[in-house]
Every structure is written in C-alpha cells, then in structure tokens.
GROMACS .gro file of C-alpha atoms in nm:
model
  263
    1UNK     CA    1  -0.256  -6.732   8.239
    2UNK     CA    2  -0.010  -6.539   8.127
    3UNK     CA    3  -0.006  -6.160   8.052
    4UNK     CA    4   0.239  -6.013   7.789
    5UNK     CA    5   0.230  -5.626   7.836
    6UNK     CA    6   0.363  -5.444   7.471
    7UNK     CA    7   0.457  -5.088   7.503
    8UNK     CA    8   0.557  -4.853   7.252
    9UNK     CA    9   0.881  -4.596   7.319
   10UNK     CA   10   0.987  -4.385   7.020
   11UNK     CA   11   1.353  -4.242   7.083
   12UNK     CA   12   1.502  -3.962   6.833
   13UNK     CA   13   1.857  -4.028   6.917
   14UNK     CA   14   2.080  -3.739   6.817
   15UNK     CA   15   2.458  -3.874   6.731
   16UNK     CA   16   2.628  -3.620   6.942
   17UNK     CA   17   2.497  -3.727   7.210
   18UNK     CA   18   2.566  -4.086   7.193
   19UNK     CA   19   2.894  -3.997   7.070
   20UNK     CA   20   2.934  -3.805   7.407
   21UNK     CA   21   2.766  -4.117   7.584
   22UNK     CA   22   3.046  -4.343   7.422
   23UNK     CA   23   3.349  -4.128   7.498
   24UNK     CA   24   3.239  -4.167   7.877
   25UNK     CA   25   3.209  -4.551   7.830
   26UNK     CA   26   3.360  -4.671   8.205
   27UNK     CA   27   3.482  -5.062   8.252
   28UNK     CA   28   3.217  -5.111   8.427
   29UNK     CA   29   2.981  -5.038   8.117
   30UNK     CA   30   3.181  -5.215   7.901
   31UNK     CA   31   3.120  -5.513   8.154
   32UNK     CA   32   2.740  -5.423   8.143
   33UNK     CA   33   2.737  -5.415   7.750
   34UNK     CA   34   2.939  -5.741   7.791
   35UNK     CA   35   2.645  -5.960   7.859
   36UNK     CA   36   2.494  -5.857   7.490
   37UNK     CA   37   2.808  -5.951   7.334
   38UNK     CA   38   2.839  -6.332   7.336
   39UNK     CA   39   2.793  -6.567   7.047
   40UNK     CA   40   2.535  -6.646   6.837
   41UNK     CA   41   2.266  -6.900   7.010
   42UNK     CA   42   2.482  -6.865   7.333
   43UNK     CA   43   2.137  -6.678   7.487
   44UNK     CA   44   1.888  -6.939   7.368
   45UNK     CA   45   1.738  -7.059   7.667
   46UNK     CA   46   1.797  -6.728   7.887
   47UNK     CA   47   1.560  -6.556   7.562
   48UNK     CA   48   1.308  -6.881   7.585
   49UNK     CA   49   1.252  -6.924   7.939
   50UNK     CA   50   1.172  -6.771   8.278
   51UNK     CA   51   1.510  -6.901   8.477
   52UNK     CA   52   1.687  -6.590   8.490
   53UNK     CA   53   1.501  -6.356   8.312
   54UNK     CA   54   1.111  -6.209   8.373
   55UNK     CA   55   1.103  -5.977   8.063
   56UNK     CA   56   1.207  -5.895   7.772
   57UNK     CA   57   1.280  -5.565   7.591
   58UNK     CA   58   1.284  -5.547   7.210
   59UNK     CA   59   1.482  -5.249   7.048
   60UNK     CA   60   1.382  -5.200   6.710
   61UNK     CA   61   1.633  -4.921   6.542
   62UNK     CA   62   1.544  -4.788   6.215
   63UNK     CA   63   1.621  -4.416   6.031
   64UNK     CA   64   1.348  -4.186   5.877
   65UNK     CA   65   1.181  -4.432   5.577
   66UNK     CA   66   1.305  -4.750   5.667
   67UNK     CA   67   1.058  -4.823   5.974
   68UNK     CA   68   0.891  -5.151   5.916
   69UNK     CA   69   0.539  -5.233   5.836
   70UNK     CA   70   0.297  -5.201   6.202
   71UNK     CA   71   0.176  -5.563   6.115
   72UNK     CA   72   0.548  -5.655   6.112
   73UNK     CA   73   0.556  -5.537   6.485
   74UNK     CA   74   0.264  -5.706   6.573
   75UNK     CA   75   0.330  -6.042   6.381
   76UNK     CA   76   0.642  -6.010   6.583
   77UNK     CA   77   0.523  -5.945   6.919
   78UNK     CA   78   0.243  -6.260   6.893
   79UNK     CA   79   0.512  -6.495   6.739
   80UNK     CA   80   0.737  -6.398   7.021
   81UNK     CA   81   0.426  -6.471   7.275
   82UNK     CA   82   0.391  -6.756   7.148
   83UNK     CA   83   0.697  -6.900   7.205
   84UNK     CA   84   0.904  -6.758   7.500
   85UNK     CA   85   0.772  -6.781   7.873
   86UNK     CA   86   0.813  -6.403   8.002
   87UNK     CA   87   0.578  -6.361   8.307
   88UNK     CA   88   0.657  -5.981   8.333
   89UNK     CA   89   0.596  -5.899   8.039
   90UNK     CA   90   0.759  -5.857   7.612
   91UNK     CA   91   0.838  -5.486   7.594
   92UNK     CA   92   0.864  -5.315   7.257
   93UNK     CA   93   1.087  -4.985   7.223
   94UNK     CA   94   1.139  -4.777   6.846
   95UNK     CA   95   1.455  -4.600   6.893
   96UNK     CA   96   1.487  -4.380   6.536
   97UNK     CA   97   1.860  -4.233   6.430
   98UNK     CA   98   2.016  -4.077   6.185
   99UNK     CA   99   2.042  -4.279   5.869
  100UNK     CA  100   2.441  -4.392   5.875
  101UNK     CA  101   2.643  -4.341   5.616
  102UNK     CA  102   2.879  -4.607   5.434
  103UNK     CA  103   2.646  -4.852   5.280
  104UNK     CA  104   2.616  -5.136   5.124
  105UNK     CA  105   2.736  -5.231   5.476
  106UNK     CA  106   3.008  -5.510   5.615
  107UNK     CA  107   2.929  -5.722   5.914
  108UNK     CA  108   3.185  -5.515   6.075
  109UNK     CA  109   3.006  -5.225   6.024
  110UNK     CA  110   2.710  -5.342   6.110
  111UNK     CA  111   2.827  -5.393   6.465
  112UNK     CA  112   2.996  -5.037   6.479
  113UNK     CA  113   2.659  -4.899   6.416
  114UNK     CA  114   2.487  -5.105   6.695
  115UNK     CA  115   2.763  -5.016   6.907
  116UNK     CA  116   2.700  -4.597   6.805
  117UNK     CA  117   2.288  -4.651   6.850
  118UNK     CA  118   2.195  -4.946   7.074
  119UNK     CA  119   2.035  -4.779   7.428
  120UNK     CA  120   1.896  -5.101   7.568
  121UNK     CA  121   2.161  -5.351   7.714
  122UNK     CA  122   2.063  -5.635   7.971
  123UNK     CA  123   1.986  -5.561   8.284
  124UNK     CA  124   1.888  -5.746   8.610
  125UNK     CA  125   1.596  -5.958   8.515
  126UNK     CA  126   1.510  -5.809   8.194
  127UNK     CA  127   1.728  -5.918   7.866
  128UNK     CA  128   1.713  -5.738   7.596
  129UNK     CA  129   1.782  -5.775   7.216
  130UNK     CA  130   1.801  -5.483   6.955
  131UNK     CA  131   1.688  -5.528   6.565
  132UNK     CA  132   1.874  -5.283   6.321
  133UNK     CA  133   1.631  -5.245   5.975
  134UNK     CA  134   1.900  -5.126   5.808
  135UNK     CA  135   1.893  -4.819   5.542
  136UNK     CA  136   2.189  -5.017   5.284
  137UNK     CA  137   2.229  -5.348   5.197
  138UNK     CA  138   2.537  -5.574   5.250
  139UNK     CA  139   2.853  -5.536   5.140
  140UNK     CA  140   2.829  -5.943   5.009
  141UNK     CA  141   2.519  -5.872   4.788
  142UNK     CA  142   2.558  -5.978   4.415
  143UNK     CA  143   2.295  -6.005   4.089
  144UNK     CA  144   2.171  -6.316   4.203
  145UNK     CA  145   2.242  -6.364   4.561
  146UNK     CA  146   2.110  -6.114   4.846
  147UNK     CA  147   2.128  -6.115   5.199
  148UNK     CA  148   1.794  -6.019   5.398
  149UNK     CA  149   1.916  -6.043   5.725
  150UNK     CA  150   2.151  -6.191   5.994
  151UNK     CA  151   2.156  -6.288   6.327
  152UNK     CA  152   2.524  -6.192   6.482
  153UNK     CA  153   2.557  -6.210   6.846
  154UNK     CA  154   2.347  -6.317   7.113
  155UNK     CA  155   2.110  -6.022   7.096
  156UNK     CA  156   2.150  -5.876   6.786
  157UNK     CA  157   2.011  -5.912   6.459
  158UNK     CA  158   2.051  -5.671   6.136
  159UNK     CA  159   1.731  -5.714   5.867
  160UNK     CA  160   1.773  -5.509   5.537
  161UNK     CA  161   1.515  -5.371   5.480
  162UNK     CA  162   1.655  -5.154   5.174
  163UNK     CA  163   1.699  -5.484   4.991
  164UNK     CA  164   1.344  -5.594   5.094
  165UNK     CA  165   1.185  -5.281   4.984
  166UNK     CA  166   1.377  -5.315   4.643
  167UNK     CA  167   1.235  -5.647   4.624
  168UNK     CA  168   0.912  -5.582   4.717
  169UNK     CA  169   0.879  -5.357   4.463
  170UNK     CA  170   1.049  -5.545   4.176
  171UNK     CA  171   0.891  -5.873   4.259
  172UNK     CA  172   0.601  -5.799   4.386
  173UNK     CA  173   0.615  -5.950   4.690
  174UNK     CA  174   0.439  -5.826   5.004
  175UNK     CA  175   0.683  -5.592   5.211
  176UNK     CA  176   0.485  -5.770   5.568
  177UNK     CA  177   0.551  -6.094   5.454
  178UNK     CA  178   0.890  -6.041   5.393
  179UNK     CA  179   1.012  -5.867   5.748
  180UNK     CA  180   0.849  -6.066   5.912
  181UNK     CA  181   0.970  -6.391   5.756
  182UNK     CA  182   1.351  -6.236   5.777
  183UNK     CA  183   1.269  -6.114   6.140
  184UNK     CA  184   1.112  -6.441   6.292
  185UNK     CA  185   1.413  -6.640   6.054
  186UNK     CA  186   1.704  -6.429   6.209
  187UNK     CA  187   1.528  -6.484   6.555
  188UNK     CA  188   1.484  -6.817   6.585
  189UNK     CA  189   1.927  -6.820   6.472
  190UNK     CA  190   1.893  -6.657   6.877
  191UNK     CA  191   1.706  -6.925   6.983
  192UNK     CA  192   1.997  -7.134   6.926
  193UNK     CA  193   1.807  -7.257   6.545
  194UNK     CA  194   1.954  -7.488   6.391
  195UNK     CA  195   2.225  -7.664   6.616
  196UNK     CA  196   2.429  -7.345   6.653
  197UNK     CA  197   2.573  -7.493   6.947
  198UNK     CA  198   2.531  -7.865   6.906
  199UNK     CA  199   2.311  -7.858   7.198
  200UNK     CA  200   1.964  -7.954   7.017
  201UNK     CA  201   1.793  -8.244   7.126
  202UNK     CA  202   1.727  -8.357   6.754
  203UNK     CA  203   2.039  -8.229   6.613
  204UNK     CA  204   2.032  -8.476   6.308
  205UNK     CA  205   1.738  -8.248   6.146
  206UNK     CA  206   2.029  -7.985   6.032
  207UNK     CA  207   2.071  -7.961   5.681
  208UNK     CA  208   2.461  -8.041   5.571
  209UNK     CA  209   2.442  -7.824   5.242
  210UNK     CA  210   2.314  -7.551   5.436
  211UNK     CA  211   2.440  -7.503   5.829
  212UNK     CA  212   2.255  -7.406   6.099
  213UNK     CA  213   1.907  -7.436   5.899
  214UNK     CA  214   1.650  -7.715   5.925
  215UNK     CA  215   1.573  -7.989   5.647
  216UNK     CA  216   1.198  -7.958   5.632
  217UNK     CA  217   1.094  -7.771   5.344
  218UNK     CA  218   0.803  -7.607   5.494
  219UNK     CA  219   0.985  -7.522   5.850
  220UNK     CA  220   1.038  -7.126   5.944
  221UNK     CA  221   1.456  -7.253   5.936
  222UNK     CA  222   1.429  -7.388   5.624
  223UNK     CA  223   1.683  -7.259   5.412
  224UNK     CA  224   1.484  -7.103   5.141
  225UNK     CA  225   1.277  -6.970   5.427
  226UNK     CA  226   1.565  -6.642   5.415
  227UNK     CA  227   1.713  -6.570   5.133
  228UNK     CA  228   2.088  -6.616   5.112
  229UNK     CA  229   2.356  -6.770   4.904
  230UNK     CA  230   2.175  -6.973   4.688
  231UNK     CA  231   1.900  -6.987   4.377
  232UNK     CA  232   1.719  -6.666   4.466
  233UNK     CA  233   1.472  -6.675   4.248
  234UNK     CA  234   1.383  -7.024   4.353
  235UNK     CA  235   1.356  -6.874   4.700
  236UNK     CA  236   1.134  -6.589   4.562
  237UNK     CA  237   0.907  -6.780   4.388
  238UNK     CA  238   0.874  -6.968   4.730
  239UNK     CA  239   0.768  -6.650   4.895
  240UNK     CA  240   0.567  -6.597   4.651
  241UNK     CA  241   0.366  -6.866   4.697
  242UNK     CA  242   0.330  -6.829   5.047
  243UNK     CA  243   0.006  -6.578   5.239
  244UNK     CA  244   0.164  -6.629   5.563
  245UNK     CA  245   0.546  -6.708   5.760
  246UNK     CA  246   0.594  -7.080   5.818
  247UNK     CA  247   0.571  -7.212   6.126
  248UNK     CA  248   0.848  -7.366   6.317
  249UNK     CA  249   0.808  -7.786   6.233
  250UNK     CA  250   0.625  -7.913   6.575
  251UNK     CA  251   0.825  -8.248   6.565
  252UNK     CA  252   1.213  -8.110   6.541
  253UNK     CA  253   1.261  -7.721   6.564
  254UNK     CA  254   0.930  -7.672   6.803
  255UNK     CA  255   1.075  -7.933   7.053
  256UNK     CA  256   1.396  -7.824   7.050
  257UNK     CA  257   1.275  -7.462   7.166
  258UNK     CA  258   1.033  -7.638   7.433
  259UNK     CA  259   1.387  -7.830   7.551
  260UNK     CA  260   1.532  -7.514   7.635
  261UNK     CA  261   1.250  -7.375   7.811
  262UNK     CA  262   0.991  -7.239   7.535
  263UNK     CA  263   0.658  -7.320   7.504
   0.00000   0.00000   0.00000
C-alpha cells in the first residue's frame, strides 16, 4: 500500500524580499528554475509516475480573499492520489502574497507574477507544480465568453478565481464545484490531456472543434467541462446540473494516464 503524506505550509511572502531574492538570481538558478519552464504536457509522465520522481510538492499561491474553498484542497489532494504513483509522499504548501496589481491579467503577466512569487522549483526527486488563484480575471474575458483557468507550462497553472466567485454568486453555482472542476481540468492539460503532444495512445478521442479536449460529453476534458470560448451559458447550465467533477472516461483519457505511468 501506498501512503500519501499531505502537509500544510502557509508562507506570507513579503515582495521586497523576493524582489531582493530575484535581483540575486545566479545562472545556476536560472538553470534550476529551468526544469519548471518547459511546455505544456512536456512533464506528463515525470508528474504521473515514480521513474524519476518520489514526491510531489503542490504550491498553491493565493492573496488575502481569494484562498480557495478547504474541500477544494482536499478534492484536490484525493483526485491527485488517485491518479499519480508518488511513494514518498503528495505535499501541499499555501504560500499567500500580496494581491498584484494590473488586472484583468495577460498570459504574459500571468507568468511575471509566478516568476515574482513561485518559492518551490524542482528539485532532486521531488517535482513540483505551483497553482496561482488569481485576484483579476483575464485580459481575453468578454460578456459571453470567460476564461476559468489555464494550464501554461509544465508546472504551472493560473485558476481565476475572481471570475469564479463572480459567477458563483450570479449564477448560483457552488464556488467547490467550480475550483475544483477548473483545478482538476487545468491539471489533467499537465498530464499531457488531450494529445498535447501527440503522444496518447488513443489520440483519435481529441475533439477537432475544440483542441486538446476529449469528445466524451461526460469526461473531466470535455470541453464544456471548463469554460472557455464558447456558449457559456450552455456550459453553465452544465455545471449546473452537475453535484460532483466528472471523472476522467476509463476507456480513452484514464488509459492514456495509466500509459504514461498513472494508475
């Protein structure tokens, strides 16, 4: 059996500090950081199994208000558990900052403010992967068409959870619900989800009119799954609907996860 240890680290991160940390940056750190700066799905099976890396380390970064829901943590935690083979353990670190400035925010920006806040890079057998709930929304947002979150490197993944509260409150949808269907969404775009790479065993189940997510209409990848660039009130009404985050489909998405060393 198996034992996943979760531990809880709360960082206040002052910005002078980092700023200080930054301006001291050596090659060699930028090497380090390197590792957490690849493409998107690029750290699929290095997340999923246990060839390289033991552990994992989770770096949730949020400012004062915008910390998600507890049973978004813990939804999170026994989704990852359920899918990745870490012997040594899934750690969970809170690393709260000042709320940055600038929004509704660009992709660009996005990254700058990883780059300003993230403390937890990859590091001998332990990878790590930092989650940004961000205090604005993005800068692509329109009346009808909102982004909840993206996944945009390796390890990285912004989820907006401005725009969710907004819509949580105007829709009357369950704040949980929607983190953590955005958060499990945007992380299974790490696992590699859908095709990213053209390296999934059933790569046929990718849906044309919508890239990189899955064709089955009640699959976590599904398209209406997140909401995007599309009907969004069709994809509300499908949350809506919904008590609990789909599942990955066990016959395309599921194997293609257990392909690359997931359970």
């Amino acid at each position: 059996m198996k034992i996943f240890q979760f531990k809880y680290i709360v960082f206040f991160v002052a910005l002078i500090v980092l700023a200080g940390c930054k301006d001291d940056d050596s090659d060699g750190v930028e090497d380090f950081k390197a590792e957490n700066r690849k493409a998107l799905g690029s750290s699929g099976a290095d997340i999923l199994s246990s060839d390289i890396y033991q552990s994992i380390t989770l770096e949730l970064v949020y400012s004062a208000g915008f910390r998600p829901e507890q049973s978004t943590i813990t939804d999170f935690e026994n989704f990852l558990a359920a899918r990745i083979n870490k012997p040594s353990g899934i750690n969970v670190i809170e690393t709260q900052i000042e709320a940055p400035d600038g929004a509704p925010f660009t992709t660009q920006e996005i990254r700058d403010i990883e780059d300003e806040n993230r403390t937890r890079y990859t590091e001998g057998d332990d990878i790590a992967v930092y989650v940004f709930f961000s205090n604005g929304s993005n800068s692509n947002d329109t009346n009808t068409a909102v982004t909840l979150g993206t996944a945009y490197q390796n390890t990285s993944i912004v989820v907006y959870e401005r725009t969710l509260r907004n819509l949580s409150t105007s829709q009357n949808i369950e704040l949980g619900l929607l983190e953590s269907t955005t958060l499990q969404h945007e992380f299974g775009h790490l696992f590699g989800l859908v095709n990213i790479l053209d390296d999934d065993i059933h790569s046929n189940h990718e849906d044309t009119d919508n890239n990189r997510h899955c064709i089955v209409e009640d699959c976590l990848m599904y398209f209406e799954s997140n909401l995007g660039r599309s009907n969004m009130e069709a994809i509300l009404n499908n949350l809506r609907g919904r008590q609990n985050v789909p599942e990955f489909d066990a016959d395309l998405c599921l194997q293609d996860l257990q392909a690359k060393g997931g359970r």
